[in-house]
Short mmCIF file of C-alpha atoms in Angstrom, two decimals:
data_model
loop_
_atom_site.label_atom_id
_atom_site.label_comp_id
_atom_site.label_asym_id
_atom_site.label_seq_id
_atom_site.Cartn_x
_atom_site.Cartn_y
_atom_site.Cartn_z
CA UNK A 1050 0.00 0.00 0.00
CA UNK A 1051 1.29 3.50 -0.94
CA UNK A 1052 2.43 5.37 2.13
CA UNK A 1053 0.67 8.46 0.75
CA UNK A 1054 -2.62 6.70 1.27
CA UNK A 1055 -2.05 6.12 4.96
CA UNK A 1056 -0.43 9.37 6.12
CA UNK A 1057 -2.19 10.56 9.22
CA UNK A 1058 -4.60 13.45 8.54
CA UNK A 1059 -3.14 16.21 10.66
CA UNK A 1060 -4.64 19.47 11.82
CA UNK A 1061 -4.09 20.91 8.33
CA UNK A 1062 -5.70 18.63 5.79
CA UNK A 1063 -4.89 18.86 2.07
CA UNK A 1064 -7.85 19.82 -0.17
CA UNK A 1065 -7.54 19.38 -3.95
CA UNK A 1066 -9.63 21.85 -5.96
CA UNK A 1067 -10.76 20.53 -9.33
CA UNK A 1068 -12.87 23.53 -10.26
CA UNK A 1069 -13.06 24.39 -13.96
CA UNK A 1070 -13.90 28.06 -13.39
CA UNK A 1071 -10.78 29.97 -12.42
CA UNK A 1072 -12.88 32.60 -10.59
CA UNK A 1073 -14.73 30.00 -8.54
CA UNK A 1074 -11.47 28.18 -7.81
CA UNK A 1075 -9.87 31.37 -6.46
CA UNK A 1076 -12.90 32.15 -4.33
CA UNK A 1077 -12.89 28.68 -2.80
CA UNK A 1078 -9.14 28.87 -2.25
CA UNK A 1079 -9.53 32.14 -0.39
CA UNK A 1080 -12.46 30.80 1.64
CA UNK A 1081 -10.78 27.52 2.62
CA UNK A 1082 -7.15 28.61 2.67
CA UNK A 1083 -7.11 29.69 6.29
CA UNK A 1084 -8.12 26.19 7.44
CA UNK A 1085 -6.75 23.79 4.83
CA UNK A 1086 -3.74 23.30 2.60
CA UNK A 1087 -5.16 24.04 -0.87
CA UNK A 1088 -3.89 22.37 -4.07
CA UNK A 1089 -4.91 22.81 -7.72
CA UNK A 1090 -2.06 21.18 -9.70
CA UNK A 1091 -2.04 20.88 -13.47
CA UNK A 1092 -1.37 17.12 -13.09
CA UNK A 1093 -3.18 16.35 -9.82
CA UNK A 1094 -3.22 12.55 -10.36
CA UNK A 1095 0.44 12.04 -11.17
CA UNK A 1096 1.12 11.70 -7.43
CA UNK A 1097 -2.30 11.91 -5.78
CA UNK A 1098 -1.67 13.16 -2.28
CA UNK A 1099 -4.75 14.82 -0.86
CA UNK A 1100 -7.27 14.22 1.89
CA UNK A 1101 -10.33 15.57 0.11
CA UNK A 1102 -11.14 16.55 -3.47
CA UNK A 1103 -13.61 19.36 -4.18
CA UNK A 1104 -14.77 19.21 -7.81
CA UNK A 1105 -17.44 20.48 -10.18
CA UNK A 1106 -19.41 18.86 -12.99
CA UNK A 1107 -16.92 19.80 -15.71
CA UNK A 1108 -13.95 18.35 -13.79
CA UNK A 1109 -15.94 15.22 -13.03
CA UNK A 1110 -16.43 14.61 -16.73
CA UNK A 1111 -12.83 15.53 -17.57
CA UNK A 1112 -11.13 13.47 -14.88
CA UNK A 1113 -13.65 10.66 -14.41
CA UNK A 1114 -11.20 7.85 -15.27
CA UNK A 1115 -8.38 9.23 -13.07
CA UNK A 1116 -10.78 9.84 -10.18
CA UNK A 1117 -12.11 6.30 -10.45
CA UNK A 1118 -8.59 4.87 -10.44
CA UNK A 1119 -7.51 6.99 -7.47
CA UNK A 1120 -10.59 5.94 -5.54
CA UNK A 1121 -9.83 2.29 -6.24
CA UNK A 1122 -6.13 2.62 -5.35
CA UNK A 1123 -7.02 4.27 -2.04
CA UNK A 1124 -9.08 1.33 -0.85
CA UNK A 1125 -9.46 0.42 1.99
CA UNK A 1126 -8.54 3.96 3.09
CA UNK A 1127 -11.36 6.45 2.58
CA UNK A 1128 -10.42 9.39 0.28
CA UNK A 1129 -13.53 11.61 -0.03
CA UNK A 1130 -14.72 13.49 -3.13
CA UNK A 1131 -17.27 16.31 -2.76
CA UNK A 1132 -19.09 17.44 -5.91
CA UNK A 1133 -20.29 21.04 -6.20
CA UNK A 1134 -23.08 21.18 -8.78
CA UNK A 1135 -25.45 23.89 -9.91
CA UNK A 1136 -27.43 21.86 -12.41
CA UNK A 1137 -29.10 18.96 -10.70
CA UNK A 1138 -30.04 17.80 -7.26
CA UNK A 1139 -28.21 14.79 -5.79
CA UNK A 1140 -31.14 12.49 -6.57
CA UNK A 1141 -30.79 13.11 -10.28
CA UNK A 1142 -27.29 11.68 -10.68
CA UNK A 1143 -26.70 8.16 -12.01
CA UNK A 1144 -25.35 5.30 -9.89
CA UNK A 1145 -21.98 5.50 -11.65
CA UNK A 1146 -21.32 8.95 -10.20
CA UNK A 1147 -21.61 7.61 -6.69
CA UNK A 1148 -18.75 5.22 -7.40
CA UNK A 1149 -16.53 8.33 -7.41
CA UNK A 1150 -18.38 10.99 -5.45
CA UNK A 1151 -19.16 10.60 -1.76
CA UNK A 1152 -21.36 13.67 -1.35
CA UNK A 1153 -23.02 16.20 -3.67
CA UNK A 1154 -23.83 19.75 -2.69
CA UNK A 1155 -25.84 22.15 -4.84
CA UNK A 1156 -24.79 25.75 -5.37
CA UNK A 1157 -25.31 28.29 -4.07
CA UNK A 1158 -23.95 27.00 -0.75
CA UNK A 1159 -23.17 28.90 2.42
CA UNK A 1160 -19.68 28.86 3.90
CA UNK A 1161 -20.99 27.31 7.08
CA UNK A 1162 -22.65 24.42 5.25
CA UNK A 1163 -19.61 23.83 3.05
CA UNK A 1164 -17.29 23.84 6.08
CA UNK A 1165 -19.56 21.37 7.88
CA UNK A 1166 -19.69 19.02 4.89
CA UNK A 1167 -15.92 19.15 4.44
CA UNK A 1168 -15.27 18.61 8.14
CA UNK A 1169 -17.61 15.59 8.28
CA UNK A 1170 -15.90 14.00 5.30
CA UNK A 1171 -12.45 14.66 6.75
CA UNK A 1172 -13.54 13.18 10.06
CA UNK A 1173 -14.40 9.99 8.23
CA UNK A 1174 -11.06 10.24 6.44
CA UNK A 1175 -9.16 10.51 9.74
CA UNK A 1176 -10.97 7.51 11.17
CA UNK A 1177 -10.32 5.51 8.00
CA UNK A 1178 -6.60 6.30 8.06
CA UNK A 1179 -6.37 5.33 11.72
CA UNK A 1180 -8.16 2.02 11.16
CA UNK A 1181 -6.02 1.26 8.12
CA UNK A 1182 -2.84 1.87 10.10
CA UNK A 1183 -4.09 -0.31 12.92
CA UNK A 1184 -4.90 -3.04 10.41
CA UNK A 1185 -1.43 -2.75 8.89
CA UNK A 1186 0.21 -2.97 12.32
CA UNK A 1187 -1.92 -5.98 13.19
CA UNK A 1188 -1.01 -7.68 9.93
CA UNK A 1189 2.67 -6.95 10.52
CA UNK A 1190 2.47 -8.39 14.03
CA UNK A 1191 0.61 -11.42 12.69
CA UNK A 1192 3.20 -11.92 9.96
CA UNK A 1193 6.03 -11.61 12.49
CA UNK A 1194 4.43 -14.10 14.86
CA UNK A 1195 3.51 -16.36 11.94
CA UNK A 1196 7.12 -16.65 10.78
CA UNK A 1197 8.88 -16.54 14.15
CA UNK A 1198 6.87 -19.20 15.98
CA UNK A 1199 8.77 -22.53 16.23
CA UNK A 1200 5.52 -24.45 15.78
CA UNK A 1201 4.22 -25.34 12.30
CA UNK A 1202 1.39 -23.02 11.21
CA UNK A 1203 -0.92 -23.36 8.20
CA UNK A 1204 -3.79 -21.25 6.85
CA UNK A 1205 -6.47 -22.91 4.69
CA UNK A 1206 -9.51 -21.77 2.75
CA UNK A 1207 -12.96 -23.29 3.32
CA UNK A 1208 -12.26 -25.90 0.61
CA UNK A 1209 -9.03 -26.98 2.30
CA UNK A 1210 -6.65 -25.16 -0.06
CA UNK A 1211 -3.46 -24.08 1.70
CA UNK A 1212 -2.85 -20.33 1.35
CA UNK A 1213 0.06 -19.88 3.75
CA UNK A 1214 2.56 -21.92 5.76
CA UNK A 1215 5.42 -20.72 7.93
CA UNK A 1216 9.04 -21.86 7.75
CA UNK A 1217 8.56 -24.28 10.67
CA UNK A 1218 5.73 -26.04 8.81
CA UNK A 1219 7.86 -26.45 5.68
CA UNK A 1220 10.86 -27.69 7.68
CA UNK A 1221 9.12 -30.15 9.99
CA UNK A 1222 6.81 -31.66 7.38
CA UNK A 1223 9.47 -31.69 4.67
CA UNK A 1224 7.68 -29.59 2.05
CA UNK A 1225 8.53 -26.48 0.07
CA UNK A 1226 6.36 -23.47 0.95
CA UNK A 1227 5.76 -22.67 -2.71
CA UNK A 1228 4.83 -26.27 -3.53
CA UNK A 1229 2.29 -26.77 -0.76
CA UNK A 1230 0.50 -23.46 -1.26
CA UNK A 1231 -2.63 -23.74 -3.42
CA UNK A 1232 -2.74 -27.49 -2.73
CA UNK A 1233 -5.19 -29.19 -0.41
CA UNK A 1234 -4.21 -29.85 3.20
CA UNK A 1235 -5.61 -33.36 2.67
CA UNK A 1236 -2.64 -34.17 0.39
CA UNK A 1237 -0.40 -34.36 3.46
CA UNK A 1238 -0.53 -37.81 5.04
CA UNK A 1239 -1.61 -37.08 8.59
CA UNK A 1240 -3.10 -39.91 10.64
CA UNK A 1241 -6.01 -39.98 11.05
CA UNK A 1242 -6.73 -37.77 8.04
CA UNK A 1243 -10.36 -37.38 9.12
CA UNK A 1244 -9.32 -35.51 12.27
CA UNK A 1245 -7.38 -32.90 10.30
CA UNK A 1246 -10.25 -32.38 7.89
CA UNK A 1247 -12.75 -32.15 10.73
CA UNK A 1248 -11.00 -29.30 12.58
CA UNK A 1249 -9.44 -27.43 9.63
CA UNK A 1250 -12.42 -27.48 7.27
CA UNK A 1251 -14.95 -26.07 9.75
CA UNK A 1252 -14.96 -22.52 8.44
CA UNK A 1253 -18.67 -22.10 9.14
CA UNK A 1254 -18.06 -23.07 12.75
CA UNK A 1255 -16.41 -20.09 14.45
CA UNK A 1256 -15.48 -22.00 17.60
CA UNK A 1257 -11.85 -23.07 18.14
CA UNK A 1258 -11.20 -26.78 17.67
CA UNK A 1259 -8.37 -29.19 18.45
CA UNK A 1260 -7.33 -32.75 17.75
CA UNK A 1261 -4.29 -35.02 17.92
CA UNK A 1262 -2.71 -36.49 14.80
CA UNK A 1263 0.41 -38.43 13.89
CA UNK A 1264 2.98 -37.64 11.25
CA UNK A 1265 5.47 -40.19 9.96
CA UNK A 1266 8.66 -38.15 9.56
CA UNK A 1267 10.51 -41.22 8.32
CA UNK A 1268 10.45 -45.00 8.62
CA UNK A 1269 11.79 -44.90 12.18
CA UNK A 1270 10.30 -41.75 13.68
CA UNK A 1271 6.67 -40.79 14.10
CA UNK A 1272 5.64 -37.47 15.58
CA UNK A 1273 2.50 -36.97 17.64
CA UNK A 1274 1.12 -33.50 16.93
CA UNK A 1275 -1.54 -31.52 18.76
CA UNK A 1276 -3.48 -29.43 16.22
CA UNK A 1277 -5.33 -26.32 17.43
CA UNK A 1278 -7.42 -24.34 14.94
CA UNK A 1279 -9.48 -21.16 14.81
CA UNK A 1280 -11.16 -18.94 12.23
CA UNK A 1281 -9.37 -15.77 11.12
CA UNK A 1282 -10.68 -12.91 9.03
CA UNK A 1283 -8.98 -10.43 6.78
CA UNK A 1284 -6.67 -12.89 5.01
CA UNK A 1285 -7.70 -13.03 1.38
CA UNK A 1286 -11.28 -12.51 0.30
CA UNK A 1287 -13.02 -14.76 2.82
CA UNK A 1288 -12.66 -16.14 6.31
CA UNK A 1289 -10.02 -18.82 6.58
CA UNK A 1290 -8.93 -21.22 9.28
CA UNK A 1291 -5.51 -21.21 10.90
CA UNK A 1292 -4.00 -24.39 12.30
CA UNK A 1293 -1.10 -24.54 14.74
CA UNK A 1294 0.67 -27.88 15.20
CA UNK A 1295 2.55 -28.60 18.42
CA UNK A 1296 4.88 -31.56 18.89
CA UNK A 1297 3.60 -33.56 21.88
CA UNK A 1298 5.51 -36.75 21.07
CA UNK A 1299 7.56 -36.65 24.24
CA UNK A 1300 4.52 -35.85 26.38
CA UNK A 1301 2.60 -38.74 24.81
CA UNK A 1302 5.52 -41.09 25.41
CA UNK A 1303 5.73 -40.00 29.05
CA UNK A 1304 2.03 -40.61 29.45
CA UNK A 1305 2.36 -44.08 27.93
CA UNK A 1306 5.35 -44.79 30.17
CA UNK A 1307 3.42 -43.67 33.23
CA UNK A 1308 0.53 -45.90 32.24
CA UNK A 1309 2.94 -48.80 31.82
CA UNK A 1310 4.48 -48.13 35.22
CA UNK A 1311 1.03 -48.00 36.86
CA UNK A 1312 0.14 -51.32 35.29
CA UNK A 1313 3.42 -52.76 36.50
CA UNK A 1314 2.75 -51.51 40.03
CA UNK A 1315 -0.62 -53.24 39.99
CA UNK A 1316 1.13 -56.36 38.76
CA UNK A 1317 3.65 -56.08 41.60
CA UNK A 1318 0.90 -55.74 44.16
CA UNK A 1319 -0.88 -58.85 42.88
CA UNK A 1320 2.37 -60.80 42.66
CA UNK A 1321 3.52 -59.83 46.15
CA UNK A 1322 0.15 -60.69 47.67
CA UNK A 1323 0.11 -64.07 45.94
CA UNK A 1324 3.72 -65.24 46.01
CA UNK A 1325 4.75 -64.01 49.44
CA UNK A 1326 1.74 -65.59 51.07
CA UNK A 1327 3.07 -69.17 50.77
CA UNK A 1328 6.50 -68.74 52.45
CA UNK A 1329 4.93 -66.41 55.01
CA UNK A 1330 2.30 -69.06 55.88
CA UNK A 1331 5.03 -71.70 56.14
CA UNK A 1332 7.08 -69.50 58.49
CA UNK A 1333 4.06 -68.70 60.66
CA UNK A 1334 2.99 -72.36 60.85
CA UNK A 1335 6.46 -73.62 61.75
CA UNK A 1336 6.83 -70.87 64.37
CA UNK A 1337 3.68 -72.12 66.08
CA UNK A 1338 5.03 -75.67 66.03
CA UNK A 1339 8.35 -74.51 67.45
CA UNK A 1340 6.62 -72.61 70.22
CA UNK A 1341 4.59 -75.66 71.20
CA UNK A 1342 7.18 -78.37 70.82
CA UNK A 1343 10.48 -76.55 71.20
CA UNK A 1344 11.81 -78.60 68.28
CA UNK A 1345 14.67 -76.60 66.68
CA UNK A 1346 14.26 -78.24 63.26
CA UNK A 1347 11.34 -75.89 62.63
CA UNK A 1348 13.71 -72.92 62.79
CA UNK A 1349 15.59 -74.18 59.75
CA UNK A 1350 12.36 -74.19 57.72
CA UNK A 1351 11.49 -70.72 59.03
CA UNK A 1352 14.93 -69.45 58.02
CA UNK A 1353 14.53 -70.93 54.50
CA UNK A 1354 11.12 -69.23 54.17
CA UNK A 1355 12.58 -65.89 55.21
CA UNK A 1356 15.46 -66.24 52.76
CA UNK A 1357 13.01 -67.01 49.96
CA UNK A 1358 10.90 -63.95 50.82
CA UNK A 1359 14.03 -61.79 50.91
CA UNK A 1360 15.04 -63.06 47.47
CA UNK A 1361 11.60 -62.36 46.08
CA UNK A 1362 11.56 -58.85 47.51
CA UNK A 1363 15.01 -58.08 46.05
CA UNK A 1364 13.93 -59.31 42.63
CA UNK A 1365 10.67 -57.36 42.82
CA UNK A 1366 12.61 -54.18 43.59
CA UNK A 1367 14.94 -54.94 40.68
CA UNK A 1368 11.95 -55.51 38.42
CA UNK A 1369 10.53 -52.12 39.39
CA UNK A 1370 13.84 -50.41 38.64
CA UNK A 1371 14.43 -52.12 35.30
CA UNK A 1372 11.08 -50.98 33.95
CA UNK A 1373 12.34 -47.42 33.68
CA UNK A 1374 13.44 -46.11 30.29
CA UNK A 1375 17.18 -45.88 29.61
CA UNK A 1376 17.82 -42.16 29.14
CA UNK A 1377 21.62 -41.96 29.05
CA UNK A 1378 23.20 -45.11 27.52
CA UNK A 1379 26.96 -45.39 27.04
CA UNK A 1380 29.09 -47.28 24.53
CA UNK A 1381 30.90 -50.32 26.02
CA UNK A 1382 32.48 -53.55 24.87
CA UNK A 1383 29.88 -56.30 24.71
CA UNK A 1384 32.46 -58.92 25.74
CA UNK A 1385 33.30 -56.99 28.93
CA UNK A 1386 29.66 -56.93 30.03
CA UNK A 1387 29.30 -60.68 29.34
CA UNK A 1388 32.41 -61.57 31.35
CA UNK A 1389 31.38 -59.41 34.28
CA UNK A 1390 27.93 -61.03 34.40
CA UNK A 1391 29.31 -64.56 34.06
CA UNK A 1392 31.70 -64.02 36.96
CA UNK A 1393 28.72 -63.14 39.15
CA UNK A 1394 26.73 -66.30 38.44
CA UNK A 1395 29.05 -69.04 37.19
CA UNK A 1396 29.43 -72.41 38.84
CA UNK A 1397 32.50 -74.63 38.37
CA UNK A 1398 30.58 -77.09 36.19
CA UNK A 1399 28.92 -74.51 33.86
CA UNK A 1400 30.66 -73.56 30.60
CA UNK A 1401 30.44 -70.29 28.67
CA UNK A 1402 31.27 -70.30 24.96
CA UNK A 1403 31.64 -66.84 23.42
CA UNK A 1404 31.49 -66.08 19.72
CA UNK A 1405 32.26 -62.41 20.29
CA UNK A 1406 34.98 -60.10 19.13
CA UNK A 1407 36.46 -57.45 21.38
CA UNK A 1408 35.79 -54.90 18.66
CA UNK A 1409 31.99 -55.18 19.11
CA UNK A 1410 30.63 -52.09 20.90
CA UNK A 1411 27.09 -51.86 22.28
CA UNK A 1412 25.31 -48.69 23.42
CA UNK A 1413 23.48 -49.48 26.67
CA UNK A 1414 23.20 -48.91 30.41
CA UNK A 1415 26.10 -51.06 31.63
CA UNK A 1416 24.60 -52.10 34.97
CA UNK A 1417 21.27 -53.09 33.49
CA UNK A 1418 22.89 -54.90 30.56
CA UNK A 1419 24.95 -56.96 33.01
CA UNK A 1420 21.82 -57.81 34.97
CA UNK A 1421 20.15 -58.95 31.74
CA UNK A 1422 23.02 -61.37 31.12
CA UNK A 1423 23.04 -62.52 34.76
CA UNK A 1424 19.36 -63.39 34.68
CA UNK A 1425 19.63 -65.26 31.39
CA UNK A 1426 22.68 -67.18 32.67
CA UNK A 1427 20.87 -68.05 35.95
CA UNK A 1428 17.81 -69.11 33.97
CA UNK A 1429 19.94 -71.57 31.97
CA UNK A 1430 21.61 -72.95 35.11
CA UNK A 1431 18.30 -73.26 37.02
CA UNK A 1432 16.55 -75.12 34.20
CA UNK A 1433 19.41 -77.08 32.63
CA UNK A 1434 21.60 -77.93 35.62
CA UNK A 1435 24.98 -76.73 36.82
CA UNK A 1436 26.84 -78.47 33.97
CA UNK A 1437 25.02 -76.44 31.30
CA UNK A 1438 26.86 -74.95 28.31
CA UNK A 1439 25.85 -71.40 27.48
CA UNK A 1440 26.74 -69.79 24.16
CA UNK A 1441 26.58 -66.13 23.23
CA UNK A 1442 27.13 -64.57 19.83
CA UNK A 1443 26.12 -61.86 17.36
CA UNK A 1444 23.02 -62.03 15.15
CA UNK A 1445 23.43 -61.68 11.36
CA UNK A 1446 24.06 -58.13 10.08
CA UNK A 1447 24.97 -57.01 13.62
CA UNK A 1448 21.23 -56.79 14.36
CA UNK A 1449 21.78 -57.81 17.99
CA UNK A 1450 23.00 -60.78 20.01
CA UNK A 1451 21.79 -64.17 21.28
CA UNK A 1452 22.21 -66.32 24.40
CA UNK A 1453 21.45 -70.05 24.08
CA UNK A 1454 21.93 -73.23 26.10
CA UNK A 1455 22.07 -76.97 25.48
CA UNK A 1456 19.11 -77.86 27.66
CA UNK A 1457 15.63 -79.10 26.77
CA UNK A 1458 14.40 -75.77 25.41
CA UNK A 1459 11.12 -73.93 26.01
CA UNK A 1460 7.90 -75.27 24.44
CA UNK A 1461 6.39 -72.95 21.84
CA UNK A 1462 3.13 -72.60 23.76
CA UNK A 1463 5.03 -71.44 26.87
CA UNK A 1464 7.29 -68.83 25.24
CA UNK A 1465 4.88 -65.94 25.67
CA UNK A 1466 4.27 -66.82 29.34
CA UNK A 1467 7.84 -67.07 30.58
CA UNK A 1468 8.29 -63.28 30.62
CA UNK A 1469 5.28 -62.75 32.91
CA UNK A 1470 6.14 -61.75 36.46
CA UNK A 1471 5.80 -64.67 38.86
CA UNK A 1472 5.80 -67.38 36.19
CA UNK A 1473 8.20 -70.23 36.89
CA UNK A 1474 8.27 -73.98 36.37
CA UNK A 1475 11.37 -74.45 38.54
CA UNK A 1476 10.72 -75.63 42.13
CA UNK A 1477 12.84 -72.89 43.70
CA UNK A 1478 12.25 -70.20 41.05
CA UNK A 1479 10.71 -66.86 41.91
CA UNK A 1480 9.39 -66.23 38.40
CA UNK A 1481 10.93 -62.77 38.17
CA UNK A 1482 14.21 -63.42 36.34
CA UNK A 1483 12.90 -63.38 32.77
CA UNK A 1484 10.42 -60.64 33.61
CA UNK A 1485 13.39 -58.51 34.65
CA UNK A 1486 15.05 -59.36 31.31
CA UNK A 1487 11.92 -58.21 29.47
CA UNK A 1488 11.88 -54.92 31.39
CA UNK A 1489 15.55 -54.25 30.62
CA UNK A 1490 14.93 -54.96 26.94
CA UNK A 1491 11.91 -52.61 26.91
CA UNK A 1492 13.86 -49.91 28.74
CA UNK A 1493 16.45 -49.94 25.93
CA UNK A 1494 13.71 -50.13 23.25
CA UNK A 1495 15.12 -53.46 22.04
CA UNK A 1496 13.19 -56.59 21.06
CA UNK A 1497 13.46 -60.11 22.48
CA UNK A 1498 12.25 -63.43 21.14
CA UNK A 1499 12.68 -67.12 22.01
CA UNK A 1500 13.53 -69.91 19.61
CA UNK A 1501 15.47 -73.22 19.64
CA UNK A 1502 19.25 -73.45 19.82
CA UNK A 1503 21.24 -75.66 17.48
CA UNK A 1504 21.21 -78.38 20.15
CA UNK A 1505 17.50 -78.04 20.93
CA UNK A 1506 17.93 -75.82 23.96
CA UNK A 1507 16.48 -72.36 24.58
CA UNK A 1508 17.78 -69.48 22.47
CA UNK A 1509 17.03 -65.86 23.42
CA UNK A 1510 17.55 -63.35 20.60
CA UNK A 1511 17.79 -59.65 21.51
CA UNK A 1512 17.46 -57.55 18.36
CA UNK A 1513 17.05 -53.92 17.28
CA UNK A 1514 20.27 -53.25 19.20
CA UNK A 1515 22.82 -50.59 18.33
CA UNK A 1516 26.04 -52.51 17.70
CA UNK A 1517 29.22 -51.18 16.13
CA UNK A 1518 32.54 -52.71 15.18
CA UNK A 1519 35.59 -50.59 15.88
CA UNK A 1520 39.30 -51.05 15.37
CA UNK A 1521 40.89 -52.89 18.27
#
């Protein structure tokens, strides 16, 4: 917009006189000159800079095209034109005249009436300039906020056509601003697409709306986006709807993790109530016998029951800890973690066969990785005997690692149950060892599966693991 159109109308407004009669022009100039800045240029429309134009019938006919163009160029700012006529009353003029002229006054006219008419028109002019400037400032602020916000922002028409996107939208959704504009918002693959259409194509509904959608940034990463929308006016020719996307992926993950932890706590409560009841009942019963008979053999049974409860409590606490997500993993040699774990659980008769290279590096929480190995080693010893052979190696394509034994294996129909807390088919087992393994795997965002070893024993495969081979 030309700055001349929006200059504030000061105390001295500029009045352009387009009066064909030189005598009448001079009289009006003398009459209005004390109050207004008077202009009557030979080329008044070369740089139209006036607040009000006072013209007669002859000038209207002569400059009709230029006046029409100036009026159009001034929009939305009001630039008034007052016609002085001595021929016809205002009611006699055609509709086309009113496209140019805002008011018509018939001569002869008193100075007081002319001053009043001019002042009223200029008052409207001042208000128009002020509103236009406010609108421009608002649009500038909107544009600044639109581009500076780190959240993706899109503006769509009622039919879903994208009219504007900010830099954050183009960057996060991997599109070019010029390419997405004038296309439909439905061409972007949000999930579910119906939710986006429902909140962004509700132009008739003036209430704000929101929804949650997902965006697949790539094959491995999916963003969860909160979409808030509202109707805006003054952008283009009709009301449009603005949508602001906010990345809530981390918040959603925390919520899911909290839900998982709550479910695990409920599982702990059920497990504790069920599994601790048996050794506690044994200890209580034997204590009563010992009190009545004084037989010391009951104290050995009581001590065994207490030791079993202590073991169960320690493993339950470990299970609770291992369910937490691994937030700060470190690179370490896989062989070092295996040897440390084996030293904690080995028996003289058990044998560990490693098919590892010292150049294999894994990114993990070292303490929890060692506990994973310890529990898998103990599981093999508990179920296969103390002379078991345990093998550990790398999966094809460095996709992860495996631990297998030469025992009897795990039946297919039992493989989904063995990771449940409290499940055990060993007489002295607590049922928490493999559940702890599952929690450690989940905390690292790995995967675990059970199959048969080459000798028919149990083989645990931990995949989706970050492994690297470095120079030794």
